[in-house]
mmCIF file of N, CA and C in Angstrom:
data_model
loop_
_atom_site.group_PDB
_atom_site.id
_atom_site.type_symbol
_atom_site.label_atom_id
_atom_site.label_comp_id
_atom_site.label_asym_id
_atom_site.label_seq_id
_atom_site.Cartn_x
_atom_site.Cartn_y
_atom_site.Cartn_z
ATOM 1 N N UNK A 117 200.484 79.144 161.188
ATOM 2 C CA UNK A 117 199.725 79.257 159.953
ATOM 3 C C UNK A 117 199.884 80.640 159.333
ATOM 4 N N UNK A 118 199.536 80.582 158.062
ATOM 5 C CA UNK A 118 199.977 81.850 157.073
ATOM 6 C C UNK A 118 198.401 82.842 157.631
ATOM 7 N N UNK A 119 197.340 82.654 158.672
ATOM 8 C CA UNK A 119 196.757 83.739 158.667
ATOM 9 C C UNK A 119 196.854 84.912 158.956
ATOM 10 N N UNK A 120 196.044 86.077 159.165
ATOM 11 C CA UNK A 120 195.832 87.219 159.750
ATOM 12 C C UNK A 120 196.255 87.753 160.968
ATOM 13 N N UNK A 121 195.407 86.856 162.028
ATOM 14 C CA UNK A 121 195.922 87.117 163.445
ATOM 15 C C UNK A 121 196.822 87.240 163.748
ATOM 16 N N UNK A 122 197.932 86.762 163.433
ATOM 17 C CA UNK A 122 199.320 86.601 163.847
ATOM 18 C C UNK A 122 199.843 88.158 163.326
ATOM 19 N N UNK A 123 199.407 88.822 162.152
ATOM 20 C CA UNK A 123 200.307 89.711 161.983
ATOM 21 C C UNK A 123 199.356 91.061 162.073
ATOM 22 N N UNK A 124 198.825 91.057 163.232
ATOM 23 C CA UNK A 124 198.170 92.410 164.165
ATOM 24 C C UNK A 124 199.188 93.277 164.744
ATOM 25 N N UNK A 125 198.952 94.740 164.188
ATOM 26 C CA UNK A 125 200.041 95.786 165.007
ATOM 27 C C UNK A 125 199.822 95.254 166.292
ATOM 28 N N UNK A 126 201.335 95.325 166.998
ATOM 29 C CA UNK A 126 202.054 94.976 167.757
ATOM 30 C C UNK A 126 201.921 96.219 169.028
ATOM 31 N N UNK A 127 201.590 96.307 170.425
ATOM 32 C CA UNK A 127 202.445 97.551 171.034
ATOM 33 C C UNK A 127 202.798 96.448 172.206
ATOM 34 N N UNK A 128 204.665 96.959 172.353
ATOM 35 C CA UNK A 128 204.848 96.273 173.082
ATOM 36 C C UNK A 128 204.924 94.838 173.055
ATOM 37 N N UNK A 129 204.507 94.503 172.116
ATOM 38 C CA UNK A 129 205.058 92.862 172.043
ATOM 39 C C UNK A 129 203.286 92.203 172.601
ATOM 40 N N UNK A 130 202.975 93.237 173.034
ATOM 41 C CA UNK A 130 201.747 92.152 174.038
ATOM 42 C C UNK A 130 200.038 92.801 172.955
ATOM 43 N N UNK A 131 199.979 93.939 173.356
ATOM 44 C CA UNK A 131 198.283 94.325 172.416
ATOM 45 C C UNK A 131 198.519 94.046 171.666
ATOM 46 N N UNK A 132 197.041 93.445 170.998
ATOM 47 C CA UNK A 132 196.696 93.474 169.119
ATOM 48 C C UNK A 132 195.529 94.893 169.170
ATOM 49 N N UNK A 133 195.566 95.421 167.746
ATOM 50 C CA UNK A 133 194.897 96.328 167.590
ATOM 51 C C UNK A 133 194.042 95.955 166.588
ATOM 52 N N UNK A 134 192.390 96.226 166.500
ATOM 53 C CA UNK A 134 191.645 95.703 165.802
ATOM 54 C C UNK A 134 190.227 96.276 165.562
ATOM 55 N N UNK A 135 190.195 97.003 164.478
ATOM 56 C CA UNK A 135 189.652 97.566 164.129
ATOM 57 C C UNK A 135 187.650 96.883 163.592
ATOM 58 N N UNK A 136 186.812 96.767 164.720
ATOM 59 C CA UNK A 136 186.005 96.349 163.972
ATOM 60 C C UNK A 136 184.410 96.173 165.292
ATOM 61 N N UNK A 137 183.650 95.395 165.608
ATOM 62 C CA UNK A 137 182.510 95.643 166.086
ATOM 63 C C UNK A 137 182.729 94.827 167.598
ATOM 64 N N UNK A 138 182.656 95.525 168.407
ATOM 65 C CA UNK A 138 183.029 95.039 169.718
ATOM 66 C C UNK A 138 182.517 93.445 170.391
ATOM 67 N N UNK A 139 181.114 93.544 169.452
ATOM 68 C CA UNK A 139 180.295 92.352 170.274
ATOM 69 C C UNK A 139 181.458 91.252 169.774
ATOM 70 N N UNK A 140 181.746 90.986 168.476
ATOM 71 C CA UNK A 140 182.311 90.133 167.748
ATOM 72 C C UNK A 140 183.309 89.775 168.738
ATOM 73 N N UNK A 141 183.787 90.176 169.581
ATOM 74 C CA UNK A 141 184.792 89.549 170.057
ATOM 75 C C UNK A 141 184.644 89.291 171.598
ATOM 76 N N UNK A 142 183.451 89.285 172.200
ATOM 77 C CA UNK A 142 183.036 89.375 173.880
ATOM 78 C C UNK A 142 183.390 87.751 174.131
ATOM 79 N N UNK A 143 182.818 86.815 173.170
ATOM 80 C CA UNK A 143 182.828 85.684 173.966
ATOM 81 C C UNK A 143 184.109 84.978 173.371
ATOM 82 N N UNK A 144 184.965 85.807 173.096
ATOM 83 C CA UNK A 144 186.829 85.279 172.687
ATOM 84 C C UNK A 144 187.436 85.381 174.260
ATOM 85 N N UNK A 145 188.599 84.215 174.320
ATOM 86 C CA UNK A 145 189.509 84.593 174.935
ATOM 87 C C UNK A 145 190.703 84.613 174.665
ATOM 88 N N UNK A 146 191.298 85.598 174.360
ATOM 89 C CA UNK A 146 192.446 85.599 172.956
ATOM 90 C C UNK A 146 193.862 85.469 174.815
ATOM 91 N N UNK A 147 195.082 85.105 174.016
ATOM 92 C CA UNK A 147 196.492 84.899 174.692
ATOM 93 C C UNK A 147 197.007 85.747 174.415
ATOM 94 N N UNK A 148 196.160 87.188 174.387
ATOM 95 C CA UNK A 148 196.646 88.342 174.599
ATOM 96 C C UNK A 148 196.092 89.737 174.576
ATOM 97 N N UNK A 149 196.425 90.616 175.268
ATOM 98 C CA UNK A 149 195.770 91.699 175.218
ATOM 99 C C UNK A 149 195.409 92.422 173.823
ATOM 100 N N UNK A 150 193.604 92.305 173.737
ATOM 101 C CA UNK A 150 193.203 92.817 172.038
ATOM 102 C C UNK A 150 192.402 94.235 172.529
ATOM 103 N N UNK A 151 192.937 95.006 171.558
ATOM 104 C CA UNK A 151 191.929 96.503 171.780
ATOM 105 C C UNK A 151 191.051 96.559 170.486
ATOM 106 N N UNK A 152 190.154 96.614 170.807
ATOM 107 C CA UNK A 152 189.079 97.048 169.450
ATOM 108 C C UNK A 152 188.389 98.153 169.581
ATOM 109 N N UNK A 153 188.950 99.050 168.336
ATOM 110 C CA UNK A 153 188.998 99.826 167.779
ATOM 111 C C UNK A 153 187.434 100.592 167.024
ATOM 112 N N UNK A 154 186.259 101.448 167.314
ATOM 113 C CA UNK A 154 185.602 101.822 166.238
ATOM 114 C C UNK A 154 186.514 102.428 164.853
ATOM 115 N N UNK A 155 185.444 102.725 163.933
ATOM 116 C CA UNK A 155 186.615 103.389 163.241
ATOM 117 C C UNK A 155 186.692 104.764 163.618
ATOM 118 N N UNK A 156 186.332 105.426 164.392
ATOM 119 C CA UNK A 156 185.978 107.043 164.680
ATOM 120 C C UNK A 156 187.469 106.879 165.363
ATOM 121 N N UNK A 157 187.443 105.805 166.314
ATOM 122 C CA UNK A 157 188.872 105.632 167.261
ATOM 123 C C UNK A 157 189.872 105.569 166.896
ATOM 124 N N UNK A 158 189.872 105.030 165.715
ATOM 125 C CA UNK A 158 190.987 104.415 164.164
ATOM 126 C C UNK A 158 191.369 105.907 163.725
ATOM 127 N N UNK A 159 190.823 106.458 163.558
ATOM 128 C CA UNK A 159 190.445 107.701 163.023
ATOM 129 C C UNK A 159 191.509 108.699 163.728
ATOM 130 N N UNK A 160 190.880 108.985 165.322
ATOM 131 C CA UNK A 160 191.550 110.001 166.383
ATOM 132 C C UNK A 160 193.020 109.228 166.682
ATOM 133 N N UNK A 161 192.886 107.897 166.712
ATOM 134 C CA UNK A 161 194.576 107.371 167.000
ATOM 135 C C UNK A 161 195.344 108.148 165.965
ATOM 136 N N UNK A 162 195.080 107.785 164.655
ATOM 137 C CA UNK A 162 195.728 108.285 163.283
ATOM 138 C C UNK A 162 196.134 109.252 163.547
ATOM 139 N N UNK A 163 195.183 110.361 163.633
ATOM 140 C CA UNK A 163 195.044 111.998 163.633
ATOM 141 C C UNK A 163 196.003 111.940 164.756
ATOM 142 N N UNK A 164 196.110 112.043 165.478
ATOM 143 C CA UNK A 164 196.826 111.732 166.640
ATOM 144 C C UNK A 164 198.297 111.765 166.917
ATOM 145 N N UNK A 165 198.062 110.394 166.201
ATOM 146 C CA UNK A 165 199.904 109.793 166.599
ATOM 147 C C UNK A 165 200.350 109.096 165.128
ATOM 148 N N UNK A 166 199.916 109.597 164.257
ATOM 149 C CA UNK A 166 200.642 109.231 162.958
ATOM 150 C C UNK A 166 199.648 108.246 162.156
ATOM 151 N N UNK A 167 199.961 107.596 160.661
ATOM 152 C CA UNK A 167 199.559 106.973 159.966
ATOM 153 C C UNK A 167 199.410 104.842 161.272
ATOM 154 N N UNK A 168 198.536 104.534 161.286
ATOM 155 C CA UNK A 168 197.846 103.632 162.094
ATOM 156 C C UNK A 168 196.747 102.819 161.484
ATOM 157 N N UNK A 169 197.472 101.579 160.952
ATOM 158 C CA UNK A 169 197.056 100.566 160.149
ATOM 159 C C UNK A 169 196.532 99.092 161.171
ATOM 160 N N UNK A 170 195.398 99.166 162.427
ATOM 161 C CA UNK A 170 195.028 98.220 162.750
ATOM 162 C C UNK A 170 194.488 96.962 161.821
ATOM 163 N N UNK A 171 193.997 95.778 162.473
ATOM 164 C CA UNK A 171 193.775 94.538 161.386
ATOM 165 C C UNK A 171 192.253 95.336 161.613
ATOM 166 N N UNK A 172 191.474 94.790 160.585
ATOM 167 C CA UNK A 172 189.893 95.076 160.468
ATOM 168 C C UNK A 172 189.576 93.623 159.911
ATOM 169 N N UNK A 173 188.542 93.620 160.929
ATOM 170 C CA UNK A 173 187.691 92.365 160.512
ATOM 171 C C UNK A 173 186.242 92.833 159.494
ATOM 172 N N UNK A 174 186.432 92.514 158.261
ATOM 173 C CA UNK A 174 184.961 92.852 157.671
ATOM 174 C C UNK A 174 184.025 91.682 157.802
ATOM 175 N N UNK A 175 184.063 90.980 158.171
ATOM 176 C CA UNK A 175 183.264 89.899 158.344
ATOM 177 C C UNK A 175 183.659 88.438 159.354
ATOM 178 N N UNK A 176 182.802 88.330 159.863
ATOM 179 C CA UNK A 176 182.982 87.326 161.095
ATOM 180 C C UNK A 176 181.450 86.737 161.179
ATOM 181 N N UNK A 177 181.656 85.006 160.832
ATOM 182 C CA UNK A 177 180.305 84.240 161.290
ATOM 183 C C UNK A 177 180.536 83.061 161.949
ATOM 184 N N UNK A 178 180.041 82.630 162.774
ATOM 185 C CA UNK A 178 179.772 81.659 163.238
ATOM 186 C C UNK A 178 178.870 80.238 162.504
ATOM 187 N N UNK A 179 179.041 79.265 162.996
ATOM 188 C CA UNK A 179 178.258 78.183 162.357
ATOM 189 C C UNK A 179 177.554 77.802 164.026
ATOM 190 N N UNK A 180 176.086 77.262 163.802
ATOM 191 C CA UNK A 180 175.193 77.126 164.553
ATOM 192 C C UNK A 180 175.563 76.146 165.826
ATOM 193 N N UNK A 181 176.577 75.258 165.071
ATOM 194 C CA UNK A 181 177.466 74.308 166.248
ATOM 195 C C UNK A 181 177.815 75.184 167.182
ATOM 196 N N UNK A 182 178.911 76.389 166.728
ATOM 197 C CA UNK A 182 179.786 77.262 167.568
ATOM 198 C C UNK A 182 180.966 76.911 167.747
ATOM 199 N N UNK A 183 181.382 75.625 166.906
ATOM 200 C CA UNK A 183 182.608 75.424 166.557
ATOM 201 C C UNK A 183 183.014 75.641 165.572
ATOM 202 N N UNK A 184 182.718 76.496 164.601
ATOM 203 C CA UNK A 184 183.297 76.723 163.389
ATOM 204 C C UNK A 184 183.157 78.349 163.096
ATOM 205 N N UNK A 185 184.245 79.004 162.421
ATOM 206 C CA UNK A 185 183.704 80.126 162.183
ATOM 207 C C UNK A 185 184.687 80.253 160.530
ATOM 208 N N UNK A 186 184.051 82.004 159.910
ATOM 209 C CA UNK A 186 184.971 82.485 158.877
ATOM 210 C C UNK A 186 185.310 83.888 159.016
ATOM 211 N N UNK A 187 186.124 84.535 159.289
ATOM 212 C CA UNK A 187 186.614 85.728 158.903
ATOM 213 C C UNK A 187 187.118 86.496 157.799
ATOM 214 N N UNK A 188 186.684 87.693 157.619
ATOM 215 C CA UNK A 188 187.063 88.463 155.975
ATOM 216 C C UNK A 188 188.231 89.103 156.924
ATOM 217 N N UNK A 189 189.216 89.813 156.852
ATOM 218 C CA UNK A 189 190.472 90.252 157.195
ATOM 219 C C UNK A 189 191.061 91.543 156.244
ATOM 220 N N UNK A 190 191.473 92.647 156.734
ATOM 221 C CA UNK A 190 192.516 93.164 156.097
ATOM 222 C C UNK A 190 193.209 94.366 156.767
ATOM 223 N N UNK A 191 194.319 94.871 156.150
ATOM 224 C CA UNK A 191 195.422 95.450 157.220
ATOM 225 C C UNK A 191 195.841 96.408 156.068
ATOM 226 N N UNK A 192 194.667 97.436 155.335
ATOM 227 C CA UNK A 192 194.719 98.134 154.555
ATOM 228 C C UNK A 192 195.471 97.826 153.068
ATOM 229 N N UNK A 193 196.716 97.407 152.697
ATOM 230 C CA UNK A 193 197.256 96.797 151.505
ATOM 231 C C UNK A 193 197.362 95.393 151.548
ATOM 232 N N UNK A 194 196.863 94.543 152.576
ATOM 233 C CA UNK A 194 196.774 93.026 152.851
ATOM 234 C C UNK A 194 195.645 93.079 153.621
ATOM 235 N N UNK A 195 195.050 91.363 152.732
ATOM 236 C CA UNK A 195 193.873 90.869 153.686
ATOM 237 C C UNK A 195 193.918 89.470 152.808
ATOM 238 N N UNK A 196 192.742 88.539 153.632
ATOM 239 C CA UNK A 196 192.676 86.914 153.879
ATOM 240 C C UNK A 196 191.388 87.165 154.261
ATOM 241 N N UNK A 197 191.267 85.425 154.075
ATOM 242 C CA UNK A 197 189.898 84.949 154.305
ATOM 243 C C UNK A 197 190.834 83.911 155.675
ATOM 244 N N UNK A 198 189.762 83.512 156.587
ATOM 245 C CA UNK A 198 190.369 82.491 157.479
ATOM 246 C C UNK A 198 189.141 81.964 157.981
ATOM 247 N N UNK A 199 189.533 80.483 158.278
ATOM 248 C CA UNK A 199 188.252 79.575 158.786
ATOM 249 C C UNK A 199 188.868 78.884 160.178
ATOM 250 N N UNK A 200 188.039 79.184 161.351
ATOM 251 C CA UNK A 200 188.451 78.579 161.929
ATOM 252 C C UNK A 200 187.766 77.361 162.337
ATOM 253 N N UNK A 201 188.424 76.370 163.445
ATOM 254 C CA UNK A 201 187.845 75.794 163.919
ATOM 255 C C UNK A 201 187.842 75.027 165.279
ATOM 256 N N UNK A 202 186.943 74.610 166.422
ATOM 257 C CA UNK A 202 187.402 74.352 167.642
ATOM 258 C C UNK A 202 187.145 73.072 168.121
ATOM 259 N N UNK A 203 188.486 72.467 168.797
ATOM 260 C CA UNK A 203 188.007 71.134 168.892
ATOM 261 C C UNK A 203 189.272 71.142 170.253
ATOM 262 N N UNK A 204 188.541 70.345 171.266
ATOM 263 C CA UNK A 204 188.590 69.975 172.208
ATOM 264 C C UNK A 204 188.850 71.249 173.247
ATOM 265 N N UNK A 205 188.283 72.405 172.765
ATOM 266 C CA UNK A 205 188.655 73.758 173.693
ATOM 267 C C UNK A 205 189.231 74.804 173.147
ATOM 268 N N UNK A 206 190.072 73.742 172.166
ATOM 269 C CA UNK A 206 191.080 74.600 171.199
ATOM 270 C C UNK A 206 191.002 75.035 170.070
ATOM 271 N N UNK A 207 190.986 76.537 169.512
ATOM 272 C CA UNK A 207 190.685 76.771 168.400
ATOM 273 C C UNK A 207 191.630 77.077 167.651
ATOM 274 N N UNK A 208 191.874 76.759 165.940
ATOM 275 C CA UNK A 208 192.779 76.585 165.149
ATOM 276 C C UNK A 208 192.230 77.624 163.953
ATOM 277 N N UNK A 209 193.505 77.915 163.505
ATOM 278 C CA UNK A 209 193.183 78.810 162.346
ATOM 279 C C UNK A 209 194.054 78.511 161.059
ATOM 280 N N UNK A 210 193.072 78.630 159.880
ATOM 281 C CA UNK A 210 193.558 77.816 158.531
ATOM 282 C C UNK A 210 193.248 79.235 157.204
ATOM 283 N N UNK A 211 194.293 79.164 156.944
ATOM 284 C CA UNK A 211 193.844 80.619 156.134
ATOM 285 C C UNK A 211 193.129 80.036 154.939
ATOM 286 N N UNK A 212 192.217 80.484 153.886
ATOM 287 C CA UNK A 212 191.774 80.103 152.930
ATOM 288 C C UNK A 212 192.727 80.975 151.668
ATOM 289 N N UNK A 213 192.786 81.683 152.019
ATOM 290 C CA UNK A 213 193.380 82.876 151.186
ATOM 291 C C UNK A 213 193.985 84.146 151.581
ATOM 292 N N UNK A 214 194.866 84.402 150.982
ATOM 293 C CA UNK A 214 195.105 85.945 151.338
ATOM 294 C C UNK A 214 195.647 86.938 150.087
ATOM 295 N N UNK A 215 195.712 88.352 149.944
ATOM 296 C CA UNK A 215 195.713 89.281 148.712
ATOM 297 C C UNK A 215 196.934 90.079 149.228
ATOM 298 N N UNK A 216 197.501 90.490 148.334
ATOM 299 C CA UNK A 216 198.126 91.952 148.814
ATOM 300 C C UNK A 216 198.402 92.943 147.718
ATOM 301 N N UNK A 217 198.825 94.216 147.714
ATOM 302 C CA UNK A 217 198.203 95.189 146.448
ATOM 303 C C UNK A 217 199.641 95.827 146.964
#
């Protein structure tokens, strides 16, 4: 699918980098190693080791089922909306939209 997730800085082929509120992601089990990022951390990586464009989630909700969710997305000059949804264990992702500048 044309969403977000898929195009998370890369290290190594294996981390995603992700800039955004830790709880949001405790009860995920992603198929791959995700680091989340405050932005203070976003910040010292930058300062650091060069210009460092993680994905940022501005928004993440759940629906009361717990099978449905929506994400706001962006990767500083690109971002999307994405809805997901889970059925039989498995969760799927459907972009609604996406921008780029």
């Amino acid at each position: 699918p044309a969403g977000g997730l898929q195009h998370l800085p890369a290290l190594d082929g294996e981390a995603r980098f992700v800039q955004g509120d830790r709880a949001l992601f405790a009860g995920l089990l992603p198929d791959r190693r995700v680091i989340v990022l405050t932005p203070a951390e976003q910040a010292a990586a930058a300062a650091r080791f060069g210009p460092f464009f993680p994905l940022e989630i501005t928004l993440f909700v759940r629906d009361r089922s717990g099978h449905r969710a929506f994400a706001v997305w962006s990767i500083t000059w690109r971002g999307g909306k994405l809805r997901f949804e889970e059925r039989g264990g498995v969760w799927r992702e459907v972009s609604v939209g996406e921008w780029i500048s």
